[in-house]
Amino acid sequence: MCDSCGCDHGPGGVTIALPGGRPAAVAEDHQHGKTLRVEQEVLGKNNHLAARNREWFRAHNILALNLVSSPGSGKTTILEQTIRRLSGAIPVAVIEGDQQTLLDAERIDATGVPVVQVNTGAGCHLDAGMVHRALHALTPPDHSLLLIENVGNLVCPAMFDLGEAAKAVIISVTEGEDKPLKYPAMFAAARLCLINKIDLLPHLDFSVERCLEYARRANPDLTFFILSARTGDGMDGWLTWLHDAVRPAA
Amino acid sequence: MHEMSLAQSIMELVTAEAEAAGARRVNRIELEVGTLAGVMVDSLRFCLEAAGRETVAAGAELAIHEIAAIGRCPVCGAMESMAGLIASCPRCGQYLVLENGRELRVVSITVDE
């Protein structure tokens, strides 16, 4: 008899049968040995590191936002224009996430605010450990706004908490108004939703109203900003929200 | 393809548990994955096999239990199965609030003593 589970897989000559001589069903995949209860969340380590980041942000009065979108929605242009229009009223620091290149960090560097680039290689998202290491290199000032531009991807970054105060999901009007229905997990995880490139609306069939309705199906609590980072149209509402959300030095 | 980084996290958990128990080999890994956890089970299997190579868990049997997604209607309280994150109550038409289906957990490992 097996010591750990009590089943019978003893030496040759032993058979297992049911009354009437029918052979008993014995699970083919039964593995012997000792079973250890683990009961651990796979994302537990990331969530633990994210909680540490969040506590650090709280202690330093830093508002951290995690910007997520498909590639090409205009995240970096929104960052550039946000930084230029805030013009030093709130200190800003930026963490850029891309699989490769320093291109986005160079664009942000040109605005004059501190920035570090995280290259994830094959990785499709930032995780809390990467942000922790980036913070060591960046050391954002107290009472500031930290903008984290995630890898362009509407799927994977939804699962990974970085310790941010909120995720801001960005959709551009060239992508089609049904994006929130196709990728609901990201819209459900976000608190803010920016609809960008509205200067192109006259050339498209995109209905802002339908897009809002689809996004609310995924998350009725979303706060929306409808804007064009290129022309500046609608940027005031976003900047006002940031001013109100970053608490000044006491 | 976040399944690869999830597979690596799972293997980190599994090898740490095996090491703590002084086990030489992991024969079986038991997982729970919700159907709306954002994980493709076939892809996760493939990645776990790759991530487990040259570890104590190389070649371990993968027992993956899928947990059906269930949502609660905020109006009538009915519990209904959900095929996607956006689903409405068949009676009230209200959007269901997900209760189960986002699990992603290592339940147990079976090791050589």
Short mmCIF file of C-alpha atoms in Angstrom, two decimals:
data_model
loop_
_atom_site.label_atom_id
_atom_site.label_comp_id
_atom_site.label_asym_id
_atom_site.label_seq_id
_atom_site.Cartn_x
_atom_site.Cartn_y
_atom_site.Cartn_z
CA MET A 1 0.00 0.00 0.00
CA CYS A 2 1.16 3.46 -0.92
CA ASP A 3 2.22 5.40 2.23
CA SER A 4 1.02 8.82 1.23
CA CYS A 5 -2.40 8.23 -0.32
CA GLY A 6 -3.26 4.69 0.70
CA CYS A 7 -3.83 3.41 -2.83
CA ASP A 8 -2.69 -0.01 -3.91
CA HIS A 9 0.09 -0.10 -6.46
CA GLY A 10 2.05 -2.83 -4.70
CA PRO A 11 4.37 -5.47 -6.11
CA GLY A 12 3.45 -7.80 -8.96
CA GLY A 13 0.57 -10.24 -8.51
CA VAL A 14 -1.73 -7.69 -6.89
CA THR A 15 -4.87 -6.93 -8.85
CA ILE A 16 -7.66 -4.48 -8.23
CA ALA A 17 -11.14 -5.63 -9.19
CA LEU A 18 -14.79 -4.87 -8.54
CA PRO A 19 -17.37 -7.50 -7.49
CA GLY A 20 -18.11 -9.74 -10.47
CA GLY A 21 -14.52 -9.51 -11.59
CA ARG A 22 -14.83 -6.28 -13.60
CA PRO A 23 -11.53 -4.43 -13.60
CA ALA A 24 -11.60 -1.27 -11.49
CA ALA A 25 -10.89 2.02 -13.17
CA VAL A 26 -7.53 3.24 -11.96
CA ALA A 27 -6.61 6.78 -12.91
CA GLU A 28 -3.84 6.70 -15.50
CA ASP A 29 -2.39 9.98 -14.36
CA HIS A 30 -2.27 9.16 -10.66
CA GLN A 31 1.09 10.39 -9.39
CA HIS A 32 2.72 9.03 -6.31
CA GLY A 33 4.51 11.06 -3.76
CA LYS A 34 3.45 13.67 -1.26
CA THR A 35 0.93 16.35 -2.21
CA LEU A 36 1.68 19.76 -0.71
CA ARG A 37 -1.04 22.41 -0.53
CA VAL A 38 0.32 25.62 -2.04
CA GLU A 39 -2.81 27.82 -2.46
CA GLN A 40 -0.93 30.81 -3.78
CA GLU A 41 -2.00 33.42 -6.30
CA VAL A 42 0.22 33.36 -9.39
CA LEU A 43 0.20 37.16 -9.42
CA GLY A 44 0.86 37.28 -5.65
CA LYS A 45 4.50 38.33 -5.98
CA ASN A 46 3.66 41.10 -8.48
CA ASN A 47 0.79 42.28 -6.28
CA HIS A 48 3.10 42.35 -3.25
CA LEU A 49 5.68 44.46 -5.12
CA ALA A 50 2.89 46.71 -6.43
CA ALA A 51 1.65 47.25 -2.87
CA ARG A 52 5.17 48.32 -1.87
CA ASN A 53 5.34 50.76 -4.80
CA ARG A 54 1.91 52.13 -3.85
CA GLU A 55 2.99 52.65 -0.23
CA TRP A 56 6.15 54.45 -1.43
CA PHE A 57 4.06 56.73 -3.68
CA ARG A 58 1.71 57.49 -0.77
CA ALA A 59 4.59 58.31 1.60
CA HIS A 60 6.11 60.69 -0.97
CA ASN A 61 2.78 62.18 -2.10
CA ILE A 62 3.32 61.09 -5.71
CA LEU A 63 0.34 60.54 -8.01
CA ALA A 64 1.28 57.61 -10.28
CA LEU A 65 -0.79 56.98 -13.40
CA ASN A 66 -0.39 53.88 -15.60
CA LEU A 67 -1.12 54.82 -19.23
CA VAL A 68 -2.26 51.87 -21.33
CA SER A 69 -3.42 51.60 -24.94
CA SER A 70 -2.82 49.92 -28.29
CA PRO A 71 0.36 50.92 -30.09
CA GLY A 72 -0.09 54.21 -31.94
CA SER A 73 -2.94 55.74 -29.90
CA GLY A 74 -0.84 58.83 -29.19
CA LYS A 75 0.29 58.09 -25.61
CA THR A 76 3.69 59.74 -26.02
CA THR A 77 2.20 62.83 -27.71
CA ILE A 78 -0.32 63.12 -24.84
CA LEU A 79 2.60 62.94 -22.38
CA GLU A 80 4.61 65.59 -24.28
CA GLN A 81 1.67 67.97 -24.49
CA THR A 82 0.62 67.35 -20.88
CA ILE A 83 4.14 68.16 -19.67
CA ARG A 84 4.43 71.28 -21.88
CA ARG A 85 1.01 72.58 -20.84
CA LEU A 86 1.60 71.96 -17.13
CA SER A 87 4.78 74.03 -17.68
CA GLY A 88 6.24 73.23 -14.29
CA ALA A 89 3.05 73.92 -12.25
CA ILE A 90 3.29 70.28 -11.08
CA PRO A 91 6.66 68.47 -11.09
CA VAL A 92 6.43 65.54 -13.54
CA ALA A 93 8.58 62.43 -14.02
CA VAL A 94 8.08 59.71 -16.62
CA ILE A 95 8.75 55.97 -16.92
CA GLU A 96 8.61 54.82 -20.55
CA GLY A 97 7.91 51.15 -21.34
CA ASP A 98 8.61 49.67 -24.77
CA GLN A 99 9.96 46.36 -25.99
CA GLN A 100 12.92 48.11 -27.61
CA THR A 101 14.56 51.50 -28.33
CA LEU A 102 15.04 54.73 -26.36
CA LEU A 103 12.92 56.70 -28.86
CA ASP A 104 10.09 57.60 -26.48
CA ALA A 105 12.46 58.48 -23.63
CA GLU A 106 14.31 60.82 -26.01
CA ARG A 107 11.04 62.59 -26.90
CA ILE A 108 10.20 63.05 -23.21
CA ASP A 109 13.79 64.11 -22.42
CA ALA A 110 13.34 66.95 -24.92
CA THR A 111 10.54 68.35 -22.72
CA GLY A 112 13.04 68.72 -19.87
CA VAL A 113 11.48 66.38 -17.27
CA PRO A 114 13.28 63.36 -15.75
CA VAL A 115 12.60 60.12 -17.64
CA VAL A 116 13.82 56.52 -17.68
CA GLN A 117 13.13 53.93 -20.34
CA VAL A 118 12.32 50.32 -19.47
CA ASN A 119 12.90 47.96 -22.39
CA THR A 120 11.03 44.73 -21.77
CA GLY A 121 12.70 42.76 -24.60
CA ALA A 122 10.18 40.07 -25.47
CA GLY A 123 7.89 41.16 -22.62
CA CYS A 124 4.45 42.51 -23.52
CA HIS A 125 3.83 44.55 -20.35
CA LEU A 126 5.51 46.34 -17.45
CA ASP A 127 5.37 44.66 -14.04
CA ALA A 128 5.71 46.04 -10.53
CA GLY A 129 9.33 44.84 -10.19
CA MET A 130 10.36 46.74 -13.34
CA VAL A 131 8.71 49.91 -12.02
CA HIS A 132 10.48 49.45 -8.67
CA ARG A 133 13.86 49.24 -10.43
CA ALA A 134 12.98 52.21 -12.65
CA LEU A 135 12.14 54.27 -9.55
CA HIS A 136 15.65 53.70 -8.21
CA ALA A 137 17.06 55.20 -11.42
CA LEU A 138 14.49 58.01 -11.65
CA THR A 139 13.98 59.17 -8.02
CA PRO A 140 10.92 61.34 -8.78
CA PRO A 141 10.50 64.35 -6.48
CA ASP A 142 7.95 64.42 -3.65
CA HIS A 143 4.53 66.01 -4.38
CA SER A 144 4.81 65.16 -8.07
CA LEU A 145 3.03 63.42 -10.93
CA LEU A 146 4.56 60.16 -12.19
CA LEU A 147 3.36 59.13 -15.64
CA ILE A 148 4.10 55.51 -16.52
CA GLU A 149 3.67 54.77 -20.23
CA ASN A 150 3.08 51.04 -20.48
CA VAL A 151 3.98 48.85 -23.47
CA GLY A 152 1.45 49.44 -26.28
CA ASN A 153 -0.90 46.49 -25.78
CA LEU A 154 -4.59 46.45 -24.79
CA VAL A 155 -4.47 42.93 -23.35
CA CYS A 156 -1.58 41.96 -21.06
CA PRO A 157 -1.00 45.18 -19.05
CA ALA A 158 -4.55 44.85 -17.63
CA MET A 159 -3.39 41.97 -15.40
CA PHE A 160 -0.33 43.58 -13.86
CA ASP A 161 -0.76 46.09 -11.04
CA LEU A 162 2.22 48.48 -10.92
CA GLY A 163 1.15 50.25 -7.73
CA GLU A 164 -0.45 53.13 -9.65
CA ALA A 165 -3.29 55.28 -8.31
CA ALA A 166 -5.21 54.64 -11.53
CA LYS A 167 -4.91 53.18 -14.99
CA ALA A 168 -5.72 55.59 -17.80
CA VAL A 169 -6.75 53.79 -20.98
CA ILE A 170 -6.26 55.76 -24.19
CA ILE A 171 -8.13 55.07 -27.41
CA SER A 172 -7.72 57.06 -30.59
CA VAL A 173 -10.63 57.70 -32.93
CA THR A 174 -8.78 56.00 -35.81
CA GLU A 175 -9.02 52.67 -33.96
CA GLY A 176 -12.77 52.20 -34.20
CA GLU A 177 -15.42 52.83 -31.57
CA ASP A 178 -15.83 49.12 -30.73
CA LYS A 179 -12.42 48.74 -29.03
CA PRO A 180 -14.02 48.71 -25.53
CA LEU A 181 -16.20 45.75 -26.56
CA LYS A 182 -13.25 43.88 -28.09
CA TYR A 183 -10.89 44.46 -25.16
CA PRO A 184 -13.20 44.88 -22.13
CA ALA A 185 -10.65 43.71 -19.52
CA MET A 186 -8.54 46.82 -19.96
CA PHE A 187 -11.53 49.17 -19.81
CA ALA A 188 -12.79 47.34 -16.71
CA ALA A 189 -9.38 47.76 -15.02
CA ALA A 190 -9.07 51.48 -15.83
CA ARG A 191 -10.48 54.46 -13.92
CA LEU A 192 -9.79 57.08 -16.61
CA CYS A 193 -10.42 56.91 -20.35
CA LEU A 194 -8.90 59.37 -22.83
CA ILE A 195 -10.32 59.48 -26.35
CA ASN A 196 -7.56 61.02 -28.49
CA LYS A 197 -7.11 62.43 -32.02
CA ILE A 198 -10.59 64.02 -32.17
CA ASP A 199 -9.19 66.51 -34.71
CA LEU A 200 -9.53 63.62 -37.20
CA LEU A 201 -13.26 63.05 -36.50
CA PRO A 202 -14.46 64.94 -39.65
CA HIS A 203 -12.63 62.35 -41.78
CA LEU A 204 -13.97 59.25 -39.99
CA ASP A 205 -17.22 57.43 -39.20
CA PHE A 206 -16.26 57.19 -35.51
CA SER A 207 -19.16 57.97 -33.14
CA VAL A 208 -17.89 59.35 -29.82
CA GLU A 209 -21.30 58.68 -28.25
CA ARG A 210 -21.26 55.00 -29.21
CA CYS A 211 -17.66 54.65 -28.00
CA LEU A 212 -18.66 56.13 -24.61
CA GLU A 213 -21.62 53.77 -24.41
CA TYR A 214 -19.45 50.72 -25.22
CA ALA A 215 -16.81 51.76 -22.69
CA ARG A 216 -19.48 52.23 -19.98
CA ARG A 217 -20.70 48.68 -20.62
CA ALA A 218 -17.22 47.45 -19.63
CA ASN A 219 -16.96 49.93 -16.75
CA PRO A 220 -19.79 52.27 -15.74
CA ASP A 221 -17.45 54.24 -13.42
CA LEU A 222 -14.99 55.50 -16.07
CA THR A 223 -14.15 59.21 -16.16
CA PHE A 224 -13.72 60.39 -19.78
CA PHE A 225 -11.55 63.04 -21.42
CA ILE A 226 -12.22 63.68 -25.11
CA LEU A 227 -9.29 65.48 -26.66
CA SER A 228 -6.71 66.01 -29.33
CA ALA A 229 -3.17 66.18 -27.97
CA ARG A 230 -2.05 67.53 -31.36
CA THR A 231 -4.38 70.57 -31.48
CA GLY A 232 -4.87 70.94 -27.71
CA ASP A 233 -8.65 70.67 -28.09
CA GLY A 234 -10.10 69.20 -24.85
CA MET A 235 -6.75 69.15 -23.04
CA ASP A 236 -7.95 71.67 -20.41
CA GLY A 237 -10.30 69.15 -18.75
CA TRP A 238 -7.49 66.59 -18.45
CA LEU A 239 -5.06 69.18 -17.04
CA THR A 240 -7.65 70.38 -14.53
CA TRP A 241 -8.19 66.79 -13.38
CA LEU A 242 -4.40 66.38 -12.89
CA HIS A 243 -4.15 69.68 -10.97
CA ASP A 244 -6.92 68.53 -8.63
CA ALA A 245 -5.53 65.01 -8.21
CA VAL A 246 -1.93 65.90 -7.31
CA ARG A 247 -1.96 67.20 -3.76
CA PRO A 248 0.39 70.15 -3.28
CA ALA A 249 3.15 70.11 -0.66
CA ALA A 250 1.57 70.59 2.77
CA MET B 1 1.89 36.48 -24.63
CA HIS B 2 1.80 37.23 -20.92
CA GLU B 3 1.38 33.45 -20.45
CA MET B 4 5.19 33.10 -20.54
CA SER B 5 5.70 35.51 -17.64
CA LEU B 6 2.83 33.85 -15.75
CA ALA B 7 4.45 30.44 -16.40
CA GLN B 8 7.73 31.74 -15.02
CA SER B 9 5.95 33.05 -11.90
CA ILE B 10 4.27 29.66 -11.46
CA MET B 11 7.61 27.84 -11.79
CA GLU B 12 9.20 30.22 -9.25
CA LEU B 13 6.40 29.41 -6.80
CA VAL B 14 6.60 25.69 -7.49
CA THR B 15 10.39 25.36 -7.24
CA ALA B 16 10.46 27.45 -4.03
CA GLU B 17 7.81 25.19 -2.45
CA ALA B 18 9.62 22.05 -3.60
CA GLU B 19 12.93 23.34 -2.25
CA ALA B 20 11.36 24.27 1.10
CA ALA B 21 10.00 20.70 1.37
CA GLY B 22 13.39 19.22 0.40
CA ALA B 23 11.83 17.51 -2.62
CA ARG B 24 14.00 16.19 -5.44
CA ARG B 25 11.29 16.16 -8.07
CA VAL B 26 7.85 17.63 -8.72
CA ASN B 27 5.54 15.09 -10.38
CA ARG B 28 2.37 17.11 -10.63
CA ILE B 29 1.29 20.74 -10.50
CA GLU B 30 -2.35 21.55 -9.80
CA LEU B 31 -3.65 24.94 -10.96
CA GLU B 32 -6.96 26.79 -10.97
CA VAL B 33 -7.59 29.13 -13.88
CA GLY B 34 -10.81 31.13 -14.25
CA THR B 35 -12.31 31.23 -17.74
CA LEU B 36 -12.15 35.06 -17.61
CA ALA B 37 -8.69 35.27 -16.01
CA GLY B 38 -7.26 36.47 -19.33
CA VAL B 39 -5.21 33.32 -19.75
CA MET B 40 -5.23 30.88 -22.68
CA VAL B 41 -4.87 27.47 -21.08
CA ASP B 42 -3.19 25.82 -24.11
CA SER B 43 -0.68 28.62 -24.30
CA LEU B 44 -0.07 28.40 -20.53
CA ARG B 45 0.59 24.64 -20.82
CA PHE B 46 3.08 25.20 -23.62
CA CYS B 47 4.85 27.94 -21.64
CA LEU B 48 4.90 25.87 -18.42
CA GLU B 49 6.60 23.01 -20.23
CA ALA B 50 9.23 25.43 -21.55
CA ALA B 51 9.67 27.29 -18.24
CA GLY B 52 9.96 24.01 -16.29
CA ARG B 53 12.89 22.63 -18.30
CA GLU B 54 16.02 22.02 -16.23
CA THR B 55 14.10 22.59 -12.98
CA VAL B 56 12.89 20.09 -10.37
CA ALA B 57 9.49 20.38 -12.07
CA ALA B 58 10.67 19.37 -15.57
CA GLY B 59 8.04 17.17 -17.21
CA ALA B 60 5.59 17.46 -14.30
CA GLU B 61 1.99 16.57 -15.06
CA LEU B 62 -0.15 19.72 -15.31
CA ALA B 63 -3.62 19.44 -13.75
CA ILE B 64 -5.39 22.64 -14.75
CA HIS B 65 -8.92 23.11 -13.39
CA GLU B 66 -10.90 25.72 -15.26
CA ILE B 67 -13.27 27.72 -13.03
CA ALA B 68 -16.44 28.80 -14.81
CA ALA B 69 -17.16 32.52 -14.76
CA ILE B 70 -20.27 33.42 -12.74
CA GLY B 71 -21.76 36.89 -12.42
CA ARG B 72 -24.35 38.32 -10.04
CA CYS B 73 -27.17 40.54 -11.22
CA PRO B 74 -27.08 43.77 -9.17
CA VAL B 75 -30.89 44.06 -9.42
CA CYS B 76 -32.43 40.62 -8.94
CA GLY B 77 -29.40 38.87 -7.42
CA ALA B 78 -29.49 35.98 -9.91
CA MET B 79 -26.21 34.15 -10.48
CA GLU B 80 -25.59 33.57 -14.17
CA SER B 81 -22.72 32.11 -16.15
CA MET B 82 -20.70 34.66 -18.12
CA ALA B 83 -19.13 33.94 -21.50
CA GLY B 84 -17.35 37.31 -21.51
CA LEU B 85 -16.62 40.23 -19.20
CA ILE B 86 -19.66 42.09 -20.55
CA ALA B 87 -22.81 40.04 -20.05
CA SER B 88 -26.30 40.98 -18.96
CA CYS B 89 -28.91 39.31 -16.76
CA PRO B 90 -31.38 37.33 -18.93
CA ARG B 91 -34.26 38.58 -16.70
CA CYS B 92 -33.42 42.21 -15.90
CA GLY B 93 -31.02 43.09 -18.71
CA GLN B 94 -28.63 44.61 -16.15
CA TYR B 95 -24.89 44.06 -16.58
CA LEU B 96 -23.68 41.20 -14.40
CA VAL B 97 -20.95 41.74 -11.79
CA LEU B 98 -18.25 39.05 -11.97
CA GLU B 99 -18.07 36.87 -8.84
CA ASN B 100 -15.93 33.90 -9.99
CA GLY B 101 -13.83 33.35 -13.06
CA ARG B 102 -10.67 35.43 -12.59
CA GLU B 103 -8.81 32.84 -10.48
CA LEU B 104 -5.17 32.14 -11.26
CA ARG B 105 -3.76 30.04 -8.44
CA VAL B 106 -1.32 27.24 -7.70
CA VAL B 107 -3.41 24.83 -5.61
CA SER B 108 -0.92 22.05 -4.87
CA ILE B 109 2.20 20.25 -5.99
CA THR B 110 2.94 16.53 -5.71
CA VAL B 111 6.58 15.78 -4.98
CA ASP B 112 8.84 12.76 -4.54
CA GLU B 113 9.53 12.25 -0.88
#
